Coordinates of C-alpha atoms and ligand atoms in Angstrom, one line a residue:
M1 CA 11.9 -7.6 16.7
A2 CA 9.6 -5.4 14.5
S3 CA 11.2 -3.7 11.7
M4 CA 12.3 -0.2 12.2
A5 CA 12.0 2.1 9.2
S6 CA 12.4 6.1 8.4
P7 CA 8.9 7.8 9.0
R8 CA 7.6 9.3 6.0
L9 CA 8.4 13.0 5.8
P10 CA 5.6 15.4 6.3
F11 CA 5.0 17.5 2.9
L12 CA 5.4 20.5 2.3
P13 CA 2.6 23.1 1.3
A14 CA 3.9 23.1 -2.1
A15 CA 2.5 19.9 -2.5
R16 CA -0.8 20.3 -1.6
T17 CA -0.9 23.2 -4.2
H18 CA 1.1 21.1 -6.7
S19 CA -2.0 18.2 -5.8
A20 CA -4.6 20.0 -6.0
A21 CA -4.3 21.4 -9.4
A22 CA -4.6 17.8 -10.6
T23 CA -8.0 16.7 -9.5
A24 CA -10.0 14.2 -11.8
A25 CA -13.0 14.9 -13.6
A26 CA -16.1 12.7 -12.8
P27 CA -17.8 10.2 -13.6
S28 CA -14.9 8.3 -15.5
P29 CA -11.2 9.0 -14.2
S30 CA -9.1 9.8 -16.6
P31 CA -5.6 7.6 -16.4
R32 CA -4.1 11.1 -16.3
R33 CA -5.7 12.2 -13.9
A34 CA -5.8 11.2 -10.5
L35 CA -8.5 10.2 -8.2
K36 CA -9.5 12.1 -5.3
C37 CA -10.9 10.6 -1.6
S38 CA -14.6 11.0 -1.6
S39 CA -14.0 13.0 1.5
S40 CA -13.4 15.7 -1.0
T41 CA -15.6 18.8 -0.8
N42 CA -13.9 20.1 -4.4
D43 CA -16.5 20.0 -6.9
N44 CA -13.8 18.9 -9.7
S45 CA -13.3 15.8 -7.2
V46 CA -14.6 11.9 -8.3
H47 CA -17.2 11.5 -5.2
L48 CA -16.7 7.8 -5.2
S49 CA -19.6 6.7 -3.4
S50 CA -21.8 8.8 -6.0
T51 CA -20.3 7.3 -9.0
S52 CA -20.9 3.5 -8.1
R53 CA -22.3 0.8 -5.6
H54 CA -21.1 2.3 -2.4
R55 CA -20.0 -0.3 0.5
A56 CA -19.7 2.1 3.5
P57 CA -16.0 1.6 4.6
A58 CA -15.8 0.8 8.2
A59 CA -15.0 3.5 10.5
D60 CA -12.1 2.1 11.8
G61 CA -11.0 -1.7 10.8
V62 CA -10.2 -3.1 14.0
G63 CA -13.7 -1.9 16.1
S64 CA -15.7 -2.4 13.2
A65 CA -14.4 -5.7 12.2
G66 CA -14.7 -7.3 15.5
L67 CA -12.8 -10.2 16.6
N68 CA -10.9 -12.3 14.1
G69 CA -12.1 -9.5 11.7
L70 CA -15.4 -11.1 10.7
R71 CA -17.6 -8.1 9.2
A72 CA -21.4 -7.6 8.9
P73 CA -22.0 -8.4 5.1
P74 CA -22.4 -5.5 3.2
V75 CA -25.9 -4.1 2.8
P76 CA -28.0 -5.2 0.0
V77 CA -29.2 -2.0 -2.2
A78 CA -31.5 -1.9 -4.9
D79 CA -29.4 -0.6 -8.3
S80 CA -27.9 -2.2 -10.8
P81 CA -26.0 -5.4 -10.6
P82 CA -22.1 -5.0 -9.7
P83 CA -19.6 -6.0 -12.3
A84 CA -18.5 -8.9 -10.9
Y85 CA -19.1 -12.6 -9.9
R86 CA -21.7 -12.2 -6.8
D87 CA -24.0 -10.5 -5.8
P88 CA -24.6 -7.9 -2.8
Q89 CA -25.8 -11.0 -0.7
G90 CA -22.9 -13.0 -1.6
L91 CA -25.2 -15.2 -3.9
H92 CA -23.8 -16.5 -6.9
R93 CA -24.9 -15.3 -10.7
P94 CA -24.4 -16.8 -13.7
L95 CA -20.4 -15.8 -15.0
T96 CA -20.5 -13.8 -18.4
T97 CA -18.1 -13.4 -20.9
A98 CA -17.4 -10.0 -19.3
D99 CA -16.2 -11.8 -15.9
L100 CA -13.6 -14.0 -17.9
M101 CA -11.8 -10.6 -20.0
G102 CA -9.8 -10.0 -16.6
T103 CA -8.3 -12.6 -15.9
N104 CA -5.2 -11.6 -17.5
G105 CA -5.5 -8.4 -16.9
E106 CA -6.4 -7.1 -20.2
T107 CA -9.6 -5.3 -19.2
L108 CA -8.5 -4.6 -15.2
K109 CA -8.9 -1.0 -14.5
V110 CA -6.0 -1.0 -11.8
A111 CA -5.7 2.2 -9.1
Y112 CA -2.1 3.3 -7.9
Q113 CA -0.9 6.4 -6.1
G114 CA 0.6 9.1 -7.9
F115 CA 1.1 10.6 -11.5
P116 CA 1.6 8.9 -14.2
G117 CA 5.1 7.9 -14.3
A118 CA 5.4 7.1 -10.9
Y119 CA 7.3 3.8 -9.6
S120 CA 3.8 2.4 -8.5
E121 CA 2.3 3.2 -12.2
A122 CA 5.4 0.3 -13.2
A123 CA 4.1 -1.6 -10.7
A124 CA 1.0 -1.9 -11.8
K125 CA 1.6 -3.0 -15.0
K126 CA 4.3 -5.2 -13.9
A127 CA 1.5 -7.1 -11.8
Y128 CA -1.4 -6.7 -14.4
P129 CA 0.9 -6.7 -17.9
N130 CA -2.2 -4.7 -20.0
C131 CA -4.2 -3.6 -17.6
Q132 CA -5.5 0.2 -17.7
T133 CA -3.8 2.1 -14.6
V134 CA -5.6 4.6 -13.1
P135 CA -4.1 7.5 -11.2
C136 CA -5.4 8.2 -8.0
E137 CA -4.3 11.3 -5.4
H138 CA -3.7 9.1 -2.0
F139 CA -3.1 5.5 -0.9
D140 CA -6.6 5.8 0.9
T141 CA -8.0 6.7 -2.7
A142 CA -6.8 3.8 -4.2
F143 CA -8.5 1.5 -1.2
Q144 CA -11.5 3.0 -1.7
A145 CA -11.6 3.0 -5.7
V146 CA -11.5 -0.9 -5.2
E147 CA -14.2 -0.9 -2.6
N148 CA -16.7 1.1 -4.5
W149 CA -15.8 -0.6 -7.7
I150 CA -14.6 2.4 -10.0
V151 CA -11.4 0.0 -10.2
D152 CA -10.7 -3.9 -10.2
R153 CA -7.4 -3.8 -8.2
A154 CA -5.3 -1.5 -5.9
V155 CA -1.4 -1.8 -6.1
L156 CA 0.4 0.3 -3.4
P157 CA 3.9 0.0 -2.1
L158 CA 4.5 -2.1 1.5
E159 CA 8.1 -1.8 1.8
N160 CA 11.8 -0.6 0.2
S161 CA 15.1 -2.4 0.7
L162 CA 16.7 1.3 2.0
G163 CA 14.0 3.0 3.0
G164 CA 11.9 0.2 5.0
S165 CA 8.3 0.1 5.2
I166 CA 5.2 2.9 3.9
H167 CA 3.4 2.8 7.6
R168 CA 0.4 4.1 5.6
N169 CA -0.1 1.6 3.6
Y170 CA -0.1 -1.1 6.8
D171 CA -2.4 1.1 8.7
L172 CA -4.8 1.0 5.4
L173 CA -5.3 -2.4 5.3
L174 CA -6.3 -2.8 8.7
R175 CA -8.8 0.3 8.1
H176 CA -10.6 -1.7 4.9
D177 CA -12.0 -4.6 3.8
L178 CA -9.7 -5.5 0.9
K179 CA -7.6 -8.8 0.4
I180 CA -4.1 -8.9 -0.6
V181 CA -4.3 -10.8 -3.8
G182 CA -0.4 -10.7 -4.8
E183 CA 3.1 -9.0 -4.3
V184 CA 5.0 -7.7 -7.1
R185 CA 9.0 -6.2 -6.6
L186 CA 10.1 -3.6 -8.5
A187 CA 13.6 -2.4 -9.0
V188 CA 13.5 1.3 -8.8
R189 CA 16.6 3.5 -10.3
H190 CA 15.8 7.1 -9.6
C191 CA 17.0 10.0 -11.7
L192 CA 18.0 13.6 -11.1
L193 CA 15.7 15.5 -13.4
A194 CA 15.8 19.2 -14.5
N195 CA 13.8 21.6 -16.8
H196 CA 16.5 21.9 -20.6
G197 CA 19.7 24.1 -19.9
V198 CA 19.8 23.8 -15.7
D199 CA 23.0 21.9 -14.8
I200 CA 23.4 20.4 -11.6
G201 CA 25.3 23.7 -10.3
N202 CA 22.2 25.5 -10.6
L203 CA 20.2 22.8 -8.3
K204 CA 19.2 24.9 -4.6
S205 CA 16.6 22.4 -4.2
V206 CA 15.2 18.9 -4.8
M207 CA 12.1 17.7 -4.9
S208 CA 10.3 14.0 -4.7
H209 CA 8.4 11.3 -2.5
P210 CA 9.7 10.9 0.9
Q211 CA 11.0 7.2 0.0
A212 CA 12.8 8.5 -3.3
L213 CA 14.4 11.3 -1.2
A214 CA 15.2 8.5 1.6
Q215 CA 16.7 6.4 -0.9
C216 CA 18.9 8.7 -3.0
E217 CA 19.7 11.0 0.7
N218 CA 24.0 10.4 0.7
T219 CA 24.0 11.1 -3.4
L220 CA 21.9 14.3 -3.3
T221 CA 24.1 15.7 -0.5
E222 CA 27.5 14.5 -2.3
L223 CA 26.1 16.6 -5.5
G224 CA 26.0 19.8 -3.4
I225 CA 21.9 20.2 -3.4
E226 CA 21.1 20.8 0.4
H227 CA 17.9 21.3 0.2
R228 CA 14.5 18.5 -0.1
Q229 CA 11.2 18.9 -0.6
A230 CA 8.6 16.1 -0.1
V231 CA 5.7 15.9 -2.1
D232 CA 3.1 13.0 -2.9
D233 CA 5.2 11.2 -5.8
T234 CA 7.8 11.1 -7.6
A235 CA 6.0 11.8 -11.2
G236 CA 4.3 14.6 -9.4
A237 CA 7.6 16.0 -8.5
A238 CA 8.6 16.3 -12.1
K239 CA 5.5 17.1 -13.7
F240 CA 5.8 20.0 -11.3
V241 CA 9.4 21.4 -11.6
A242 CA 8.2 21.0 -15.3
E243 CA 5.0 23.4 -15.3
E244 CA 6.6 25.8 -13.0
M245 CA 9.7 25.8 -15.3
L246 CA 11.8 25.6 -12.1
Q247 CA 15.1 27.3 -12.8
D248 CA 16.8 26.2 -9.2
T249 CA 14.9 23.0 -8.2
G250 CA 15.4 19.4 -9.5
A251 CA 13.2 16.0 -9.3
V252 CA 14.0 12.8 -8.4
A253 CA 11.9 10.5 -10.7
S254 CA 12.0 7.7 -13.5
S255 CA 13.3 8.1 -16.9
L256 CA 9.6 7.8 -17.5
A257 CA 8.6 10.8 -15.8
A258 CA 11.5 12.8 -17.5
E259 CA 10.4 11.5 -21.2
L260 CA 6.3 12.5 -19.9
Y261 CA 7.1 15.6 -18.8
G262 CA 9.5 16.9 -20.8
L263 CA 12.2 17.0 -18.3
D264 CA 16.3 16.3 -19.0
I265 CA 18.2 13.6 -17.0
L266 CA 21.2 14.9 -15.1
A267 CA 22.2 12.0 -13.5
E268 CA 21.0 8.3 -13.5
N269 CA 21.0 5.6 -10.7
I270 CA 21.3 7.6 -8.1
Q271 CA 20.3 5.8 -5.1
D272 CA 22.7 5.3 -2.3
E273 CA 22.9 1.4 -3.0
K274 CA 22.9 0.1 -6.3
V275 CA 20.3 -2.5 -5.0
N276 CA 17.0 -0.5 -4.8
V277 CA 14.0 -2.4 -4.8
T278 CA 10.3 -1.6 -3.8
R279 CA 7.8 -4.6 -2.9
F280 CA 4.1 -3.7 -3.8
M281 CA 0.8 -5.6 -2.5
M282 CA -2.0 -6.3 -4.8
L283 CA -5.1 -5.5 -3.6
A284 CA -8.8 -7.3 -4.4
R285 CA -12.0 -7.1 -3.1
D286 CA -12.0 -11.0 -2.7
P287 CA -9.8 -13.1 -1.7
I288 CA -8.2 -16.0 -4.4
I289 CA -8.3 -19.7 -4.0
P290 CA -4.9 -20.8 -2.1
R291 CA -2.7 -23.0 -3.5
V292 CA 0.2 -25.4 -2.5
D293 CA 1.4 -26.6 -5.8
K294 CA 3.5 -23.1 -5.9
P295 CA 5.0 -20.7 -3.7
F296 CA 2.7 -18.4 -1.9
K297 CA 3.0 -16.0 0.9
T298 CA 0.3 -15.5 4.1
S299 CA -0.2 -11.8 5.6
I300 CA -1.8 -11.8 8.9
V301 CA -2.0 -9.4 11.3
F302 CA -2.8 -9.9 15.2
S303 CA -2.4 -7.9 18.4
L304 CA -1.7 -9.7 22.1
E305 CA -2.0 -9.5 25.5
E306 CA 0.8 -7.7 27.7
G307 CA 3.2 -10.1 29.7
P308 CA 6.4 -11.7 29.2
G309 CA 6.9 -14.2 26.0
Q310 CA 3.2 -13.3 24.5
L311 CA 5.5 -12.4 21.2
F312 CA 7.7 -15.2 21.9
K313 CA 4.5 -17.3 21.9
A314 CA 3.1 -16.1 19.1
L315 CA 5.7 -16.5 16.7
A316 CA 6.4 -20.0 18.4
V317 CA 2.9 -21.3 16.9
F318 CA 4.6 -20.8 13.8
A319 CA 8.5 -22.1 14.7
L320 CA 6.9 -25.3 15.8
R321 CA 5.1 -25.7 12.4
E322 CA 8.3 -25.3 10.4
I323 CA 7.0 -21.8 8.6
N324 CA 8.9 -19.4 7.9
L325 CA 8.5 -15.6 8.5
T326 CA 9.7 -13.4 5.7
K327 CA 8.5 -10.1 7.9
I328 CA 7.6 -8.5 11.4
E329 CA 6.1 -5.2 11.2
S330 CA 4.6 -3.3 14.2
R331 CA 2.2 -0.6 14.7
P332 CA 0.7 1.2 17.3
H333 CA -2.8 -0.2 18.1
K334 CA -4.8 3.3 17.5
K335 CA -7.9 1.9 19.0
R336 CA -6.4 1.0 22.0
P337 CA -3.5 2.9 21.6
L338 CA -2.2 2.2 25.6
R339 CA -3.2 -0.2 27.9
L340 CA -2.9 -1.0 31.5
A341 CA 0.1 -3.1 32.8
D342 CA -0.7 -5.5 35.8
D343 CA -0.9 -4.5 38.8
T344 CA 2.3 -5.2 40.3
F345 CA 3.1 -1.6 41.2
S346 CA 1.4 0.5 43.7
T347 CA 1.5 3.7 40.5
P348 CA -0.3 2.0 37.5
I349 CA 1.5 2.0 34.6
K350 CA 0.5 2.6 31.0
Y351 CA 2.1 1.1 27.8
F352 CA 1.6 1.3 24.1
D353 CA -0.3 -1.3 22.5
Y354 CA 0.8 -2.8 18.9
L355 CA -0.7 -4.4 16.5
F356 CA 1.8 -6.9 14.6
Y357 CA 1.7 -7.7 10.6
V358 CA 3.6 -10.9 9.9
D359 CA 4.2 -12.5 6.2
L360 CA 4.3 -16.2 6.2
D361 CA 6.1 -18.2 4.1
A362 CA 3.0 -20.8 3.3
S363 CA 0.0 -21.0 1.9
T364 CA -3.4 -21.1 4.1
A365 CA -4.0 -24.3 1.8
D366 CA -1.2 -25.7 3.9
P367 CA -2.9 -27.9 7.1
R368 CA 0.5 -26.3 8.9
T369 CA -0.7 -22.3 8.7
Q370 CA -4.3 -23.5 9.1
N371 CA -3.5 -24.9 13.0
A372 CA -1.0 -22.1 13.0
I373 CA -3.4 -19.5 13.0
R374 CA -6.1 -21.9 15.2
N375 CA -3.8 -21.9 17.7
L376 CA -2.8 -18.4 17.3
E377 CA -6.4 -17.4 17.8
E378 CA -6.4 -19.3 21.3
F379 CA -4.8 -16.6 22.9
A380 CA -4.5 -13.3 20.4
T381 CA -6.9 -10.6 21.2
F382 CA -7.0 -10.0 17.3
V383 CA -6.3 -12.3 14.6
R384 CA -6.9 -11.3 10.6
V385 CA -5.7 -13.3 7.6
L386 CA -4.9 -10.3 5.2
G387 CA -4.7 -12.4 2.6
S388 CA -2.5 -15.9 1.1
Y389 CA -0.9 -15.2 -2.6
P390 CA 1.9 -15.9 -4.6
T391 CA 5.4 -15.6 -3.9
D392 CA 6.8 -13.2 -6.3
V393 CA 9.7 -15.1 -8.0
S394 CA 10.7 -13.0 -10.6
E395 CA 13.3 -10.7 -11.1
A396 CA 12.8 -7.2 -9.3
Ligands
PRE1 O1 6.4 8.3 -5.9 C1 6.8 6.8 -6.8 O2 6.9 7.1 -7.9 C2 5.7 6.3 -6.0 O3 5.5 5.3 -6.4 C3 5.6 6.0 -4.7 C4 7.3 5.1 -3.9 C5 6.9 4.7 -2.2 O4 5.7 5.2 -1.7 O5 8.1 4.3 -1.8 C6 7.3 3.8 -4.6 C7 8.7 3.1 -5.2 C8 9.6 4.3 -4.2 O6 10.0 3.3 -3.3 C9 9.5 5.3 -4.2 C10 8.4 5.9 -3.9

């Protein structure tokens, strides 16, 4: 049932060296540098917890979230109030002009993973025109940046029409307590970039994000480039090729990355299929108010008991109410990876246990969705609503 996607390739040491060279300066992250995770011991890194009101992230989303994803309220701390409409105890405080300024995205700070020129930055700007984009070293850094009030939103990739799902972000959705407040689809048109004077024939190797390499696999082979190097993001690959003045290595990245890092475009539209779309999620600390007067999606995650027909039964709660499903993805239940099967045989059998991520073509403001989720909760071992948000109906 669940969609199958090619796994992300392991990063090569080159990527690590490269990323380490581009750490951020605290306390105010420059949009040209990538934020690093708070777990880093590097003195140059932005220690997210020390620069802002810290709400400790759960050690693991499933375990600490409890049944149905309920969490304990954040612990109140006695420093200046956070720049949002609720105080830490959940009590309302008066709305200020500053609160209103973010509504069109003008003053919003939006985190994305990668360096300037990454597709994720373009997606962040499509989602929140005029926002201030904040590059982050890893997906996890972007989650933490929102949780710790360093930024207002994060825009992160979830799936690509050629490469499949970005599993890491599905897993992080459970580990963190952010809400999906929107989605944005972006047409991804890859270019082959190299330093001035380098021809395609000189290229022995190409560097890029694993998804981008996967999306261009056939074309790169046809161009005679055999070796691939996976790095953290496409723009980072372009930056590295330019900074190191590599003569035998190109980068797969956007035309904007070519412009930003001074590389030549040797070939355009090199993805294996003309239509190449990545779907990104927009993340915030608080959910938006769901509506029924325009197309909405709802993303949920659940786990089930072992046994015949369990998944069928789970999906039936939506089918019986004529709720369309637009996506289903299964991921290993990391907190409970194995479970014992029913004692039918003398030798105990252990099965993998899964979490199912499902997107519904409906809003949680719709009573059908509310009833379906209530019905699911009657027999599922865990259910959490990740967000209910407007469907992106724009051109990709
Ligand atoms: O490396 C980038 O430029 C990204 O924004 C990341 C990413 C991804 O994770 O899928 C985003 C869009 C493309 O599909 C390729 C790479």
